[in-house]
XYZ file of C-alpha atoms in Angstrom:
563
model
C -22.414 -32.579 109.438
C -25.298 -31.227 107.489
C -23.289 -28.030 106.956
C -20.347 -30.035 105.662
C -22.546 -31.958 103.256
C -23.995 -28.760 102.047
C -20.522 -27.428 101.373
C -19.562 -30.537 99.475
C -22.624 -30.252 97.364
C -21.875 -26.652 96.653
C -18.292 -27.510 95.732
C -19.428 -30.320 93.469
C -21.845 -27.973 91.865
C -19.115 -25.381 91.361
C -16.809 -27.976 89.866
C -19.554 -29.122 87.622
C -20.284 -25.524 86.671
C -16.618 -24.797 85.994
C -16.330 -27.819 83.731
C -19.269 -26.756 81.607
C -17.838 -23.285 81.279
C -14.460 -24.549 79.990
C -16.127 -26.869 77.456
C -18.045 -23.943 75.863
C -14.869 -21.852 75.559
C -13.095 -24.692 73.759
C -15.934 -24.971 71.245
C -15.753 -21.249 70.503
C -11.971 -21.401 69.944
C -12.356 -24.401 67.622
C -15.056 -22.656 65.554
C -12.800 -19.632 65.058
C -9.925 -21.755 63.785
C -12.283 -23.631 61.466
C -13.634 -20.356 60.087
C -10.153 -18.947 59.420
C -9.097 -22.216 57.777
C -12.241 -22.213 55.621
C -11.656 -18.578 54.597
C -8.102 -19.273 53.436
C -9.231 -22.455 51.715
C -11.778 -20.490 49.661
C -9.104 -17.939 48.664
C -6.749 -20.769 47.761
C -9.499 -22.422 45.694
C -10.226 -19.166 43.809
C -6.574 -18.630 42.916
C -6.179 -22.271 41.945
C -9.136 -22.035 39.567
C -7.700 -18.795 38.153
C -4.283 -20.370 37.614
C -5.901 -23.343 35.892
C -7.774 -20.871 33.639
C -4.565 -19.073 32.722
C -2.749 -22.336 32.155
C -5.477 -23.694 29.921
C -5.564 -20.446 27.920
C -1.835 -20.633 27.264
C -2.094 -24.296 26.377
C -4.742 -23.545 23.795
C -2.577 -20.876 22.212
C 0.413 -23.239 22.103
C -1.777 -26.003 20.686
C -3.012 -23.708 17.908
C 0.581 -22.860 17.030
C 1.643 -26.495 16.717
C -1.174 -28.374 15.050
C -0.834 -28.722 11.290
C -4.510 -28.309 10.481
C -4.970 -25.095 12.468
C -8.537 -25.724 13.511
C -8.896 -22.130 14.665
C -11.081 -20.595 11.978
C -9.540 -17.172 12.589
C -6.012 -18.264 11.744
C -4.353 -17.147 8.479
C -0.736 -17.690 7.467
C 1.483 -14.651 7.099
C 2.474 -13.327 3.668
C 6.034 -12.089 3.105
C 7.962 -10.575 0.214
C 11.049 -12.115 -1.397
C 13.250 -10.589 1.338
C 11.082 -11.740 4.256
C 9.285 -8.433 4.902
C 5.746 -8.888 6.231
C 3.000 -7.917 3.796
C 0.157 -9.532 5.761
C 0.396 -10.797 9.327
C -1.913 -12.518 11.786
C -1.657 -11.248 15.367
C -3.555 -12.326 18.489
C -5.246 -9.688 20.621
C -7.462 -9.580 23.708
C -10.450 -7.286 24.161
C -11.699 -6.594 27.710
C -15.385 -6.006 28.396
C -17.305 -5.276 31.596
C -20.583 -7.036 32.464
C -21.951 -4.615 35.036
C -24.364 -7.061 36.712
C -21.429 -9.219 37.863
C -19.419 -6.447 39.554
C -18.350 -7.448 43.070
C -16.982 -4.123 44.389
C -17.501 -1.086 42.126
C -15.150 1.237 44.061
C -12.352 -1.315 44.163
C -12.825 -2.079 40.456
C -12.667 1.602 39.488
C -9.560 2.112 41.605
C -7.808 -0.846 39.962
C -8.823 0.201 36.451
C -7.491 3.693 37.091
C -4.110 2.176 37.954
C -4.018 -0.046 34.852
C -5.431 2.534 32.413
C -4.522 5.993 33.783
C -5.272 7.779 30.512
C -8.885 6.687 30.245
C -11.908 8.924 30.848
C -13.178 7.526 34.150
C -16.183 9.808 34.304
C -17.351 8.077 31.172
C -16.552 4.655 32.646
C -18.520 5.464 35.837
C -21.490 6.447 33.695
C -21.224 3.218 31.694
C -21.102 1.177 34.906
C -24.371 2.760 35.993
C -26.236 2.767 32.701
C -25.038 -0.164 30.592
C -25.362 -3.907 30.983
C -22.138 -4.480 29.058
C -19.462 -2.322 27.437
C -15.971 -2.751 25.993
C -13.369 -1.322 28.332
C -10.235 -1.811 26.223
C -9.516 -3.238 22.779
C -6.208 -4.969 22.038
C -5.135 -4.962 25.686
C -1.517 -5.860 26.434
C -0.684 -9.274 27.881
C 0.653 -7.581 31.014
C -2.559 -5.667 31.685
C -4.608 -8.761 30.888
C -2.831 -10.743 33.597
C -3.300 -7.917 36.126
C -7.005 -7.637 35.355
C -7.577 -11.347 35.734
C -5.827 -11.384 39.102
C -8.482 -9.032 40.431
C -10.833 -12.011 40.455
C -13.801 -9.852 39.463
C -16.337 -11.877 37.479
C -17.508 -8.741 35.694
C -14.263 -8.618 33.671
C -14.915 -10.511 30.430
C -11.881 -11.151 28.185
C -12.356 -12.107 24.542
C -9.424 -13.359 22.488
C -9.386 -12.292 18.831
C -7.159 -12.783 15.816
C -6.402 -9.678 13.740
C -5.177 -9.492 10.149
C -2.686 -6.676 9.807
C -1.161 -5.208 6.636
C 2.057 -3.434 7.692
C 2.711 -1.971 4.218
C -0.767 -0.386 4.032
C -1.557 0.620 0.404
C 1.695 -0.624 -1.091
C 0.557 -4.144 -2.019
C -3.209 -3.693 -1.827
C -4.014 -4.914 -5.360
C -1.806 -7.983 -4.820
C -2.710 -8.979 -1.252
C -6.350 -7.870 -1.362
C -8.339 -7.988 1.858
C -10.641 -10.060 4.075
C -14.126 -9.392 5.430
C -15.201 -9.261 9.075
C -15.712 -13.028 9.091
C -12.086 -13.666 8.072
C -12.982 -14.680 4.511
C -10.723 -13.517 1.691
C -12.663 -11.234 -0.648
C -9.979 -10.031 -3.079
C -6.383 -10.540 -4.177
C -4.317 -13.399 -2.773
C -6.433 -13.332 0.390
C -9.279 -14.652 -1.768
C -7.535 -16.871 -4.320
C -5.317 -18.507 -1.650
C -7.978 -18.491 1.080
C -7.755 -22.222 1.879
C -3.955 -22.252 1.671
C -3.694 -19.304 4.051
C -6.085 -20.962 6.519
C -4.138 -24.230 6.600
C -0.502 -23.410 5.882
C 1.884 -23.639 8.803
C 4.535 -21.557 7.034
C 4.325 -17.999 5.649
C 3.469 -17.623 1.973
C 6.533 -16.158 0.249
C 6.003 -13.912 -2.764
C 8.314 -12.867 -5.598
C 7.703 -9.136 -5.065
C 10.337 -6.821 -3.594
C 9.093 -4.222 -1.105
C 11.855 -1.711 -1.876
C 11.349 -1.876 -5.646
C 7.562 -1.694 -5.223
C 7.870 1.377 -3.006
C 10.068 3.288 -5.447
C 7.911 2.506 -8.485
C 4.707 3.466 -6.679
C 6.243 6.713 -5.435
C 7.162 7.786 -8.978
C 3.789 6.697 -10.387
C 1.970 8.830 -7.810
C 4.232 11.790 -8.594
C 3.663 11.608 -12.354
C -0.025 10.850 -12.037
C -0.299 14.318 -10.512
C 1.945 15.900 -13.159
C 0.054 14.411 -16.109
C -3.320 14.414 -14.294
C -4.086 10.846 -15.346
C -7.193 9.057 -14.156
C -5.113 6.057 -13.122
C -1.846 4.320 -13.854
C -0.156 0.938 -13.666
C 3.285 -0.631 -13.708
C 4.562 -4.198 -13.893
C 8.139 -5.468 -13.491
C 8.674 -9.157 -14.288
C 11.553 -11.559 -14.866
C 11.405 -12.628 -18.530
C 12.872 -16.076 -17.859
C 10.776 -17.415 -14.978
C 7.786 -15.052 -14.793
C 8.571 -13.884 -11.251
C 6.877 -10.536 -10.669
C 9.005 -8.105 -8.672
C 6.458 -5.315 -8.695
C 2.796 -4.923 -9.610
C 1.138 -1.566 -9.004
C -2.234 -0.140 -9.955
C -3.379 3.354 -8.995
C -5.528 4.351 -7.286
C -5.001 1.799 -4.549
C -6.424 1.358 -1.032
C -5.490 0.543 2.553
C -6.643 -3.030 3.343
C -6.422 -2.324 7.094
C -9.520 -0.142 6.773
C -11.721 -2.984 5.416
C -13.362 -0.695 2.870
C -16.226 -1.828 0.663
C -14.855 -0.443 -2.593
C -17.413 -0.015 -5.360
C -15.711 2.707 -7.433
C -14.656 1.130 -10.757
C -11.622 3.425 -10.865
C -10.041 1.229 -8.171
C -9.882 -1.700 -10.606
C -6.617 -3.613 -10.834
C -5.386 -2.069 -14.086
C -2.652 -4.685 -14.524
C -4.844 -7.786 -14.518
C -8.502 -6.728 -14.653
C -8.501 -3.672 -16.900
C -8.574 -4.387 -20.655
C -7.265 -1.792 -23.064
C -6.510 -1.201 -26.701
C -2.809 -0.603 -26.209
C -1.804 0.708 -29.610
C 1.661 0.463 -31.124
C 3.122 -1.803 -28.436
C 1.586 -4.540 -30.656
C 3.842 -3.726 -33.629
C 6.765 -5.830 -32.322
C 4.348 -8.802 -32.224
C 3.528 -8.234 -35.905
C 7.231 -7.987 -36.674
C 8.071 -11.129 -34.671
C 5.241 -13.155 -36.221
C 6.438 -12.364 -39.750
C 10.037 -13.211 -38.780
C 8.873 -16.467 -37.211
C 7.079 -17.431 -40.435
C 10.216 -16.500 -42.396
C 8.164 -14.001 -44.410
C 10.492 -11.051 -43.845
C 13.920 -10.117 -42.594
C 14.733 -6.921 -40.678
C 16.139 -5.419 -43.879
C 13.145 -6.329 -46.076
C 12.049 -3.169 -47.905
C 8.543 -1.796 -48.198
C 8.364 0.732 -51.025
C 5.843 3.496 -51.750
C 3.898 3.165 -48.512
C 0.876 5.508 -48.664
C 0.016 7.941 -45.865
C -3.394 6.345 -45.462
C -5.463 3.388 -46.600
C -9.143 2.532 -46.488
C -10.509 -0.603 -44.843
C -14.264 -0.862 -45.152
C -15.699 2.394 -43.864
C -12.624 3.215 -41.785
C -9.540 5.173 -42.747
C -6.160 4.057 -41.423
C -3.478 6.740 -41.447
C 0.001 7.446 -40.118
C 0.286 9.178 -36.765
C 3.031 11.315 -38.344
C 2.995 12.233 -42.030
C 6.741 12.873 -41.905
C 7.361 9.118 -41.844
C 9.138 8.190 -45.113
C 7.287 6.176 -47.755
C 10.194 3.764 -48.247
C 11.155 1.824 -45.134
C 12.657 -1.505 -44.156
C 10.699 -3.789 -41.818
C 13.033 -2.780 -38.998
C 12.545 0.939 -39.704
C 8.761 0.530 -39.716
C 8.884 -0.668 -36.101
C 11.504 1.897 -35.020
C 9.521 4.823 -36.476
C 6.184 3.261 -35.438
C 4.639 3.246 -38.877
C 0.988 2.211 -39.034
C 0.738 1.550 -42.774
C 3.987 -0.422 -42.825
C 2.753 -2.560 -39.915
C -0.472 -3.261 -41.810
C 1.576 -4.392 -44.820
C 3.610 -6.771 -42.646
C 0.390 -8.092 -41.105
C -1.092 -8.727 -44.537
C 1.891 -10.918 -45.368
C 1.134 -13.033 -42.281
C -2.614 -13.359 -42.836
C -5.537 -13.273 -40.369
C -5.475 -16.874 -39.138
C -1.729 -17.088 -38.598
C -1.498 -13.702 -36.875
C -4.386 -14.484 -34.536
C -2.821 -17.864 -33.774
C 0.519 -16.193 -33.019
C -1.040 -13.704 -30.577
C -2.864 -16.538 -28.826
C 0.268 -18.691 -28.680
C 2.307 -16.031 -26.885
C -0.565 -15.340 -24.459
C -1.542 -11.855 -25.616
C -5.004 -12.893 -26.830
C -5.553 -16.078 -24.812
C -6.920 -16.496 -21.263
C -4.215 -16.241 -18.615
C -3.973 -18.428 -15.529
C -2.823 -16.124 -12.746
C -2.479 -16.211 -8.951
C -5.313 -13.779 -8.188
C -8.930 -13.967 -9.313
C -9.167 -10.369 -10.527
C -8.297 -11.243 -14.113
C -10.290 -10.024 -17.107
C -11.724 -12.656 -19.459
C -10.183 -12.557 -22.912
C -12.546 -11.690 -25.753
C -12.367 -13.955 -28.788
C -11.959 -11.810 -31.893
C -12.964 -12.738 -35.407
C -9.940 -11.873 -37.513
C -11.108 -10.682 -40.901
C -9.374 -8.388 -43.331
C -9.935 -5.159 -41.373
C -9.381 -6.731 -37.933
C -6.017 -8.001 -39.183
C -5.158 -4.509 -40.411
C -5.987 -2.719 -37.141
C -4.545 -5.466 -34.934
C -1.238 -5.157 -36.806
C -0.694 -1.768 -35.166
C -2.554 -2.504 -31.910
C -6.064 -1.164 -32.418
C -9.425 -2.900 -32.476
C -8.320 -5.563 -29.991
C -8.026 -5.287 -26.220
C -5.900 -7.137 -23.696
C -4.425 -6.658 -20.211
C -1.067 -5.336 -19.060
C -0.092 -8.729 -17.642
C -0.805 -10.467 -20.968
C 1.239 -7.795 -22.731
C 4.105 -8.428 -20.303
C 3.976 -12.162 -20.995
C 4.163 -11.484 -24.731
C 7.195 -9.199 -24.382
C 8.897 -11.713 -22.100
C 8.586 -14.399 -24.793
C 9.800 -12.010 -27.497
C 12.946 -11.262 -25.482
C 13.874 -14.468 -23.594
C 14.775 -16.528 -26.650
C 11.180 -17.417 -27.513
C 10.297 -19.609 -24.510
C 6.904 -19.781 -22.823
C 6.687 -18.182 -19.395
C 4.001 -18.080 -16.698
C 3.674 -14.812 -14.743
C 3.544 -15.513 -11.017
C 3.523 -13.833 -7.624
C 4.376 -17.006 -5.669
C 8.050 -17.684 -4.979
C 9.328 -21.134 -5.978
C 12.756 -22.667 -5.503
C 13.010 -24.035 -9.067
C 12.613 -20.550 -10.504
C 14.980 -20.968 -13.456
C 12.999 -23.638 -15.289
C 12.164 -22.665 -18.892
C 8.922 -23.334 -20.692
C 8.400 -24.741 -24.160
C 10.003 -22.973 -27.115
C 7.402 -20.927 -29.018
C 9.571 -18.906 -31.413
C 12.162 -20.104 -33.869
C 15.813 -19.643 -33.022
C 17.115 -16.165 -33.801
C 13.738 -14.396 -33.850
C 14.098 -13.115 -30.288
C 17.525 -11.582 -30.966
C 16.224 -9.732 -34.028
C 13.267 -8.291 -32.113
C 15.421 -7.205 -29.158
C 17.823 -5.409 -31.516
C 14.952 -3.352 -32.934
C 13.548 -2.595 -29.460
C 16.923 -1.202 -28.419
C 17.065 1.076 -31.478
C 13.651 2.517 -30.598
C 15.239 3.848 -27.401
C 18.795 4.782 -28.405
C 18.451 6.201 -31.949
C 17.274 9.612 -33.124
C 14.397 8.086 -35.116
C 13.069 6.123 -32.157
C 10.019 7.159 -30.153
C 11.336 6.290 -26.654
C 14.510 8.341 -26.252
C 13.503 9.604 -22.780
C 13.980 6.030 -21.509
C 17.602 5.758 -22.622
C 18.940 5.518 -19.054
C 22.731 5.001 -19.113
C 24.127 1.539 -18.276
C 20.838 -0.395 -18.359
C 20.461 -1.020 -22.122
C 16.729 -0.455 -22.211
C 14.787 -1.427 -25.303
C 11.071 -0.976 -25.761
C 8.075 0.189 -27.731
C 5.623 3.025 -27.202
C 1.868 2.708 -27.587
C -0.597 5.609 -27.802
C -4.252 4.634 -28.153
C -7.524 6.547 -28.150
C -9.986 5.326 -25.542
C -13.437 4.206 -26.549
C -16.032 6.401 -24.842
C -19.737 5.806 -25.453
C -18.936 3.522 -28.359
C -16.652 5.895 -30.264
C -12.933 6.684 -30.188
C -12.127 9.882 -28.341
C -9.169 12.081 -29.305
C -9.323 13.613 -25.854
C -8.878 10.395 -23.817
C -5.707 8.366 -24.238
C -4.107 5.189 -22.946
C -0.342 5.732 -23.141
C 1.892 2.684 -22.650
C 5.601 1.931 -22.726
C 6.593 -1.746 -22.843
C 10.309 -2.266 -22.280
C 12.877 -5.002 -21.733
C 16.398 -4.729 -20.315
C 19.315 -5.202 -20.527
C 19.109 -5.873 -24.268
C 22.475 -7.670 -24.280
C 21.052 -10.263 -21.885
C 17.296 -9.651 -21.370
C 16.136 -10.357 -17.855
C 13.217 -8.024 -17.168
C 10.126 -6.706 -18.853
C 8.915 -3.392 -17.459
C 5.602 -1.835 -18.473
C 4.227 1.588 -17.534
C 0.684 2.587 -18.504
C -1.045 5.931 -17.924
C -4.835 5.959 -18.184
C -6.167 9.301 -19.434
C -3.069 11.513 -19.080
C -3.001 15.206 -19.991
C -0.271 17.484 -21.254
C 1.765 19.366 -18.651
C 2.761 22.869 -19.708
C 5.196 23.352 -16.805
C 7.029 20.013 -16.672
C 10.659 20.192 -17.796
C 12.021 17.307 -19.878
C 15.750 16.748 -19.763
C 17.018 15.098 -22.922
C 18.957 11.862 -22.506
C 20.209 11.584 -26.088
C 21.670 15.104 -26.266
C 22.261 18.211 -24.159
C 19.419 20.472 -23.122
C 15.743 19.905 -22.551
C 12.204 21.073 -23.218
C 9.538 22.678 -21.091
C 5.976 21.464 -21.524
C 4.545 18.247 -22.988
C 4.775 18.546 -26.763
C 2.368 15.689 -27.568
C -0.038 13.690 -25.437
C 1.638 10.486 -26.564
C 3.415 7.630 -24.830
C 6.782 9.020 -25.950
C 6.160 12.199 -23.931
C 4.389 10.650 -20.929
C 4.815 6.931 -20.176
C 8.373 6.808 -21.520
C 9.395 9.748 -19.335
C 7.857 8.060 -16.277
C 9.563 4.738 -17.050
C 12.929 6.464 -17.435
C 12.574 8.259 -14.110
C 11.578 5.015 -12.405
C 14.617 3.235 -13.873
C 16.832 5.979 -12.421
C 15.515 4.941 -8.988
C 15.254 1.150 -9.206
C 18.190 0.488 -11.522
C 20.842 0.396 -8.762
C 18.779 -2.067 -6.706
C 18.203 -4.354 -9.684
C 21.864 -4.146 -10.700
C 23.102 -5.231 -7.278
C 20.440 -7.803 -6.373
C 18.957 -9.301 -9.526
C 20.809 -8.622 -12.772
C 23.072 -11.386 -14.022
C 26.288 -10.108 -15.560
C 27.665 -11.974 -18.575
């Protein structure tokens, strides 16, 4: 019996022992399942957080594209030409940096980076991982590589979203568009004058300029700047009726993508900021003013004109002593007579002539779309100032003011405001400034300067475009005195003279004669090798004619109105 009891006790003990053993095994199995579940939960949580990050990033980008105020301080509206070509564009980019202290697995990170960026120097990257606290791995990374990098889940990868300002045309529109600084502030050109508009506009800013026309004009200017070895040059093409500027070029120019700090004064915008005594291009203004006051007619005769006159201490002479002494008012302008122009100016008088030049914008401040505009000096018109101003000396102005004046002379006498900004109501005319008929008489004379033997601009007589214009050769003032060795040669033209629509001005700053250049005559057969005179007729006129050969077909098909 005692043996049986002992057996029972042993069995109960075994059962009890077995039960405890099974309970421990169950706990171990449960802990393993809990650990696996927890592990996958953590992974799920990491990917969820990452997806939320990506989603929020995209949402912010979409938000910035839809809000009207564009709170993002880095945003700037695009700038396009009249045909929709991008001149300035804002693009988003992502830079990827590595914070080495946060690296989870260096070997795994290097392996992944080698897959994403196979062309990189990984010896250099390994060294940076060991020696630097932070370094930039890749600038302007693609969206695809960005997504791959973020999926690695490595906290050391630090993305930074940036907004870049790109100028696809490089130098082509540099003096118009200008540039921004590293803090996204406009510092020149339209980037400066339209800074607030560009920050807040939802739509691109459309300009009046034409990329194709601008390219062709600039190409020819660069070519002839080398031929005539000029210090700089400029060209302006503008609609005479609405002031729309199709092309504005000043050389030398610059590449705004490079964010250069330009201090060289030779890079000045010669169209709007540079002021020059422009010479005989002023003579049509003298002629028009006298016509407007009904003081002369084109056929009015001026008899016994001397070859020189004295005004105070200064002698005023003809540029060419072969100019006849008896000329009509029209012939004085065609042959570019200095003394005859002085005589016409004396008929007008100082006050009226100054008032006329101010009225047509040549000697009055101009309101323009960019800030780089020279202030206009106020001249005291006495007897001698009237005399020199009559033929374009002793007073200085800008190319854009000259263009405005020629536009008014040729468009029927209506005021016009030069502009770079495209507007839908572009055909609206300004107030009438000249009496009826004056414009037609001036245009007739300008045409004869180009297409007659006596004229000074025969190299610009491009067939089919009816170009009319006036040359201007002026000595530059160096160290307070006029220099015979430094010239400003200008050709101001309008076309077509039967229905004027454009004013086109070419200016060469400090050109030299070219002994090897071959001139092909347009008014007769043959040609001439070597620059005969360092005058506008042999430099700026030749350049303008060659440019018209290139841009004429584009203007004829896209812009010229046919009567």
